[in-house]
CSV table of C-alpha atoms in Angstrom, one decimal:
chain,number,residue,atom,x,y,z
A,15,UNK,CA,12.2,13.9,7.5
A,16,UNK,CA,11.7,16.5,10.4
A,17,UNK,CA,9.1,15.2,12.9
A,18,UNK,CA,7.8,18.8,13.2
A,19,UNK,CA,7.5,19.3,9.5
A,20,UNK,CA,4.1,19.5,7.6
A,21,UNK,CA,5.2,16.5,5.5
A,22,UNK,CA,5.7,14.3,8.6
A,23,UNK,CA,2.4,15.4,10.0
A,24,UNK,CA,0.4,14.7,6.8
A,25,UNK,CA,2.1,11.3,6.4
A,26,UNK,CA,1.3,10.4,10.0
A,27,UNK,CA,-2.3,11.4,9.5
A,28,UNK,CA,-2.5,9.5,6.2
A,29,UNK,CA,-1.2,6.3,8.0
A,30,UNK,CA,-3.8,6.8,10.8
A,31,UNK,CA,-6.6,7.3,8.3
A,32,UNK,CA,-5.4,4.2,6.3
A,33,UNK,CA,-5.4,2.2,9.6
A,34,UNK,CA,-8.9,3.4,10.4
A,35,UNK,CA,-10.2,2.7,6.9
A,36,UNK,CA,-8.8,-0.8,6.7
A,37,UNK,CA,-9.6,-1.6,10.3
A,38,UNK,CA,-13.3,-2.4,9.6
A,39,UNK,CA,-12.6,-6.0,8.8
A,40,UNK,CA,-10.3,-6.3,11.8
A,41,UNK,CA,-13.0,-5.0,14.1
A,42,UNK,CA,-15.4,-7.6,12.8
A,43,UNK,CA,-12.8,-10.3,13.2
A,44,UNK,CA,-12.2,-9.2,16.8
A,45,UNK,CA,-15.9,-9.2,17.6
A,46,UNK,CA,-16.4,-12.6,16.0
A,47,UNK,CA,-13.4,-14.1,17.8
A,48,UNK,CA,-14.3,-12.9,21.2
A,49,UNK,CA,-18.1,-13.1,21.1
A,50,UNK,CA,-18.4,-16.4,23.0
A,51,UNK,CA,-16.2,-15.3,25.9
A,52,UNK,CA,-17.6,-14.0,29.2
A,53,UNK,CA,-17.9,-10.2,29.1
A,54,UNK,CA,-15.2,-9.7,31.7
A,55,UNK,CA,-12.8,-11.7,29.5
A,56,UNK,CA,-13.7,-10.1,26.2
A,57,UNK,CA,-11.9,-6.9,26.8
A,58,UNK,CA,-8.7,-8.7,27.8
A,59,UNK,CA,-8.9,-10.9,24.7
A,60,UNK,CA,-9.4,-7.8,22.5
A,61,UNK,CA,-6.5,-5.9,24.0
A,62,UNK,CA,-4.1,-8.9,24.0
A,63,UNK,CA,-5.1,-10.0,20.5
A,64,UNK,CA,-4.9,-6.5,19.1
A,65,UNK,CA,-1.6,-5.8,20.8
A,66,UNK,CA,-0.1,-9.0,19.4
A,67,UNK,CA,-1.4,-8.2,15.9
A,68,UNK,CA,0.1,-4.7,16.1
A,69,UNK,CA,3.5,-6.0,17.0
A,70,UNK,CA,3.5,-8.5,14.1
A,71,UNK,CA,2.2,-5.8,11.8
A,72,UNK,CA,5.0,-3.3,12.9
A,73,UNK,CA,7.7,-6.0,12.1
A,74,UNK,CA,6.0,-6.9,8.8
A,75,UNK,CA,5.7,-3.2,7.8
A,76,UNK,CA,9.3,-2.4,8.6
A,77,UNK,CA,10.3,-5.4,6.5
A,78,UNK,CA,8.2,-4.1,3.6
A,79,UNK,CA,9.7,-0.6,4.1
A,80,UNK,CA,13.1,-2.1,3.7
A,81,UNK,CA,12.0,-4.3,0.7
A,82,UNK,CA,10.5,-1.2,-1.0
A,83,UNK,CA,14.0,0.1,-1.4
A,84,UNK,CA,14.8,-2.6,-3.9
A,85,UNK,CA,14.6,-1.3,-7.5
A,86,UNK,CA,11.0,-1.2,-8.9
A,87,UNK,CA,9.4,-2.8,-5.8
A,88,UNK,CA,8.1,0.6,-4.7
A,89,UNK,CA,6.3,0.9,-8.1
A,90,UNK,CA,5.1,-2.7,-7.9
A,91,UNK,CA,3.8,-2.1,-4.3
A,92,UNK,CA,2.0,1.0,-5.7
A,93,UNK,CA,0.2,-1.1,-8.4
A,94,UNK,CA,-0.8,-3.7,-5.7
A,95,UNK,CA,-2.2,-0.9,-3.5
A,96,UNK,CA,-4.2,0.4,-6.5
A,97,UNK,CA,-5.8,-3.0,-6.8
A,98,UNK,CA,-6.5,-2.9,-3.0
A,99,UNK,CA,-8.1,0.5,-3.4
A,100,UNK,CA,-10.3,-0.8,-6.1
A,101,UNK,CA,-11.2,-4.0,-4.2
A,102,UNK,CA,-12.1,-1.9,-1.2
A,103,UNK,CA,-15.0,-0.4,-3.2
A,104,UNK,CA,-16.4,-3.8,-4.3
A,105,UNK,CA,-15.2,-6.2,-1.5
A,106,UNK,CA,-17.5,-9.0,-0.5
A,107,UNK,CA,-17.9,-10.4,3.0
A,108,UNK,CA,-16.1,-13.5,4.1
A,109,UNK,CA,-16.4,-13.2,7.9
A,110,UNK,CA,-18.4,-16.4,8.3
A,111,UNK,CA,-15.0,-18.2,8.0
A,112,UNK,CA,-13.9,-16.7,11.3
A,113,UNK,CA,-14.7,-19.0,14.2
A,114,UNK,CA,-15.4,-17.7,17.7
A,115,UNK,CA,-12.8,-18.6,20.4
A,116,UNK,CA,-14.0,-20.7,23.3
A,117,UNK,CA,-11.2,-19.5,25.7
A,118,UNK,CA,-9.1,-16.4,26.2
A,119,UNK,CA,-6.0,-17.7,24.4
A,120,UNK,CA,-7.9,-19.4,21.6
A,121,UNK,CA,-9.6,-16.0,20.9
A,122,UNK,CA,-6.3,-14.1,21.1
A,123,UNK,CA,-4.6,-16.6,18.7
A,124,UNK,CA,-7.6,-16.3,16.3
A,125,UNK,CA,-7.4,-12.5,16.3
A,126,UNK,CA,-3.6,-12.5,15.7
A,127,UNK,CA,-3.7,-15.1,12.9
A,128,UNK,CA,-6.8,-13.5,11.2
A,129,UNK,CA,-5.2,-10.1,11.4
A,130,UNK,CA,-1.9,-11.3,9.9
A,131,UNK,CA,-3.8,-13.0,7.1
A,132,UNK,CA,-6.0,-10.0,6.4
A,133,UNK,CA,-3.4,-7.3,7.1
A,134,UNK,CA,-1.3,-7.4,3.9
A,135,UNK,CA,-3.3,-4.5,2.4
A,136,UNK,CA,-2.7,-2.4,5.5
A,137,UNK,CA,1.0,-3.3,5.6
A,138,UNK,CA,1.6,-2.2,2.0
A,139,UNK,CA,-0.5,0.9,2.4
A,140,UNK,CA,1.3,2.1,5.6
A,141,UNK,CA,4.7,1.2,4.1
A,142,UNK,CA,3.9,3.3,1.1
A,143,UNK,CA,2.6,6.3,3.1
A,144,UNK,CA,5.7,6.2,5.4
A,145,UNK,CA,8.1,6.9,2.5
A,146,UNK,CA,10.8,4.8,4.2
A,147,UNK,CA,10.5,6.5,7.6
A,148,UNK,CA,10.7,3.9,10.4
A,149,UNK,CA,9.5,6.4,13.1
A,150,UNK,CA,6.3,7.0,11.0
A,151,UNK,CA,5.6,3.3,10.8
A,152,UNK,CA,6.0,2.7,14.5
A,153,UNK,CA,4.1,5.8,15.6
A,154,UNK,CA,1.3,5.2,13.1
A,155,UNK,CA,0.8,1.6,14.0
A,156,UNK,CA,1.0,2.2,17.7
A,157,UNK,CA,-1.8,4.7,17.3
A,158,UNK,CA,-3.6,1.9,15.6
A,159,UNK,CA,-4.2,0.1,18.9
A,160,UNK,CA,-6.9,2.4,20.2
A,161,UNK,CA,-8.0,3.1,16.6
A,162,UNK,CA,-8.7,-0.6,16.0
A,163,UNK,CA,-10.2,-1.3,19.5
A,164,UNK,CA,-12.5,1.7,19.6
A,165,UNK,CA,-12.4,3.8,16.4
A,166,UNK,CA,-13.0,1.0,13.9
A,167,UNK,CA,-16.3,0.0,15.4
A,168,UNK,CA,-17.4,3.6,15.2
A,169,UNK,CA,-16.1,3.8,11.6
A,170,UNK,CA,-18.0,0.7,10.6
A,171,UNK,CA,-21.2,2.3,11.9
A,172,UNK,CA,-20.4,5.4,9.9
A,173,UNK,CA,-19.7,3.4,6.8
A,174,UNK,CA,-23.1,1.6,7.2
A,175,UNK,CA,-24.8,4.9,7.6
A,176,UNK,CA,-22.8,6.9,5.0
A,177,UNK,CA,-21.6,4.3,2.4
A,178,UNK,CA,-20.0,7.1,0.3
A,179,UNK,CA,-17.2,7.4,2.8
A,180,UNK,CA,-15.6,4.3,1.4
A,181,UNK,CA,-15.1,6.2,-1.9
A,182,UNK,CA,-13.2,8.9,0.0
A,183,UNK,CA,-11.1,6.2,1.6
A,184,UNK,CA,-10.4,4.4,-1.7
A,185,UNK,CA,-9.4,7.8,-3.2
A,186,UNK,CA,-6.8,8.3,-0.4
A,187,UNK,CA,-5.4,4.8,-1.0
A,188,UNK,CA,-5.3,5.4,-4.8
A,189,UNK,CA,-3.5,8.7,-4.2
A,190,UNK,CA,-1.0,7.0,-1.9
A,191,UNK,CA,-0.5,4.1,-4.4
A,192,UNK,CA,0.0,6.6,-7.3
A,193,UNK,CA,2.6,8.5,-5.2
A,194,UNK,CA,4.4,5.2,-4.5
A,195,UNK,CA,4.8,4.8,-8.3
A,196,UNK,CA,6.0,8.4,-8.9
A,197,UNK,CA,8.4,8.1,-6.0
A,198,UNK,CA,10.0,5.0,-7.5
A,199,UNK,CA,13.8,5.9,-7.7
A,200,UNK,CA,14.1,4.2,-11.1
A,201,UNK,CA,11.3,6.4,-12.5
A,202,UNK,CA,12.6,9.7,-11.0
A,203,UNK,CA,13.8,10.9,-14.4
A,204,UNK,CA,10.4,10.4,-15.8
A,205,UNK,CA,8.3,12.0,-13.1
A,206,UNK,CA,10.6,14.5,-11.3
A,207,UNK,CA,11.5,16.2,-14.6
A,208,UNK,CA,7.9,16.3,-15.7
A,209,UNK,CA,5.7,17.6,-12.8
A,210,UNK,CA,2.7,17.9,-15.2
A,211,UNK,CA,3.0,14.2,-16.1
A,212,UNK,CA,3.4,13.3,-12.4
A,213,UNK,CA,0.2,15.0,-11.2
A,214,UNK,CA,-1.7,14.0,-14.3
A,215,UNK,CA,-0.8,10.4,-13.6
A,216,UNK,CA,-1.9,10.6,-10.0
A,217,UNK,CA,-5.2,12.3,-10.9
A,218,UNK,CA,-5.9,9.9,-13.7
A,219,UNK,CA,-5.2,6.8,-11.6
A,220,UNK,CA,-7.5,8.0,-8.7
A,221,UNK,CA,-10.3,8.8,-11.2
A,222,UNK,CA,-9.9,5.4,-13.0
A,223,UNK,CA,-10.1,3.5,-9.6
A,224,UNK,CA,-13.1,5.4,-8.3
A,225,UNK,CA,-15.0,5.3,-11.7
A,226,UNK,CA,-14.1,1.6,-12.0
A,227,UNK,CA,-15.5,0.9,-8.6
A,228,UNK,CA,-18.7,2.8,-9.3
A,229,UNK,CA,-19.1,1.0,-12.7
A,230,UNK,CA,-18.5,-2.4,-11.2
A,231,UNK,CA,-21.0,-1.8,-8.4
A,232,UNK,CA,-23.6,-0.5,-10.8
A,233,UNK,CA,-23.3,-3.7,-12.9
A,234,UNK,CA,-23.5,-5.9,-9.7
A,235,UNK,CA,-26.6,-4.0,-8.6
A,236,UNK,CA,-28.2,-4.4,-12.0
A,237,UNK,CA,-27.5,-8.1,-12.0
A,238,UNK,CA,-28.9,-8.5,-8.4
A,239,UNK,CA,-32.0,-6.6,-9.5
A,240,UNK,CA,-32.5,-8.8,-12.5
A,241,UNK,CA,-31.9,-12.0,-10.4
A,242,UNK,CA,-34.4,-10.8,-7.8
A,243,UNK,CA,-37.0,-10.0,-10.5
A,244,UNK,CA,-36.5,-13.5,-12.1
A,245,UNK,CA,-36.8,-15.1,-8.7
A,246,UNK,CA,-40.1,-13.2,-8.1
A,247,UNK,CA,-41.5,-14.2,-11.5
A,248,UNK,CA,-40.6,-17.9,-10.9
A,249,UNK,CA,-42.2,-17.8,-7.5
A,250,UNK,CA,-45.3,-16.2,-9.0
A,251,UNK,CA,-45.6,-18.8,-11.7
A,252,UNK,CA,-45.3,-21.7,-9.2
A,253,UNK,CA,-48.2,-20.3,-7.1
A,254,UNK,CA,-50.4,-20.4,-10.2
């Protein structure tokens, strides 16, 4: 892939966007891990922890890029990424499990371990968007350092202010996941010879994931509303 080609540029921008989209949790983990440190030490912990996490992620992603060359693993990775795109819309918070570090290296260790544990979705997404290009993986993830340190905090604020942005992000992930399936070498005969089927499949999968997320969220909101109403009625009856 020519580094000056439109395909390379769009793939790089996709990787950066995926990193930004999936960096929200990482920003929270970084904040939780470093919050008990003195202010002058917090920045050092954030940079060291994020740098170590990025190095591990580059190695892991390059390994996944290699593994995706094994027959049908690209398609399987696409299916996994579709699930990640869906879960992104309905994910629940589990950050209370992250303990703050009491010293610089404890905080750095916490950031690296937490990022490695939470970063599988990012690794699969970036590996799929890179289409086997090692340079894309390295460039995209190196750009992730300032993205995670600065941009993710801003992005979390935007998500809180404009929750609908997460649906755009999920659609990008779903699109990337669908392309991973259609790019599976073992399925080339099916999709490459039938472009209508290829683009119909991509469109349908994106729609299913977005609509599925909306439907699940509406059910959860209705249940929460019923639960709140029941709790209010119970509290009212007790006061009587």
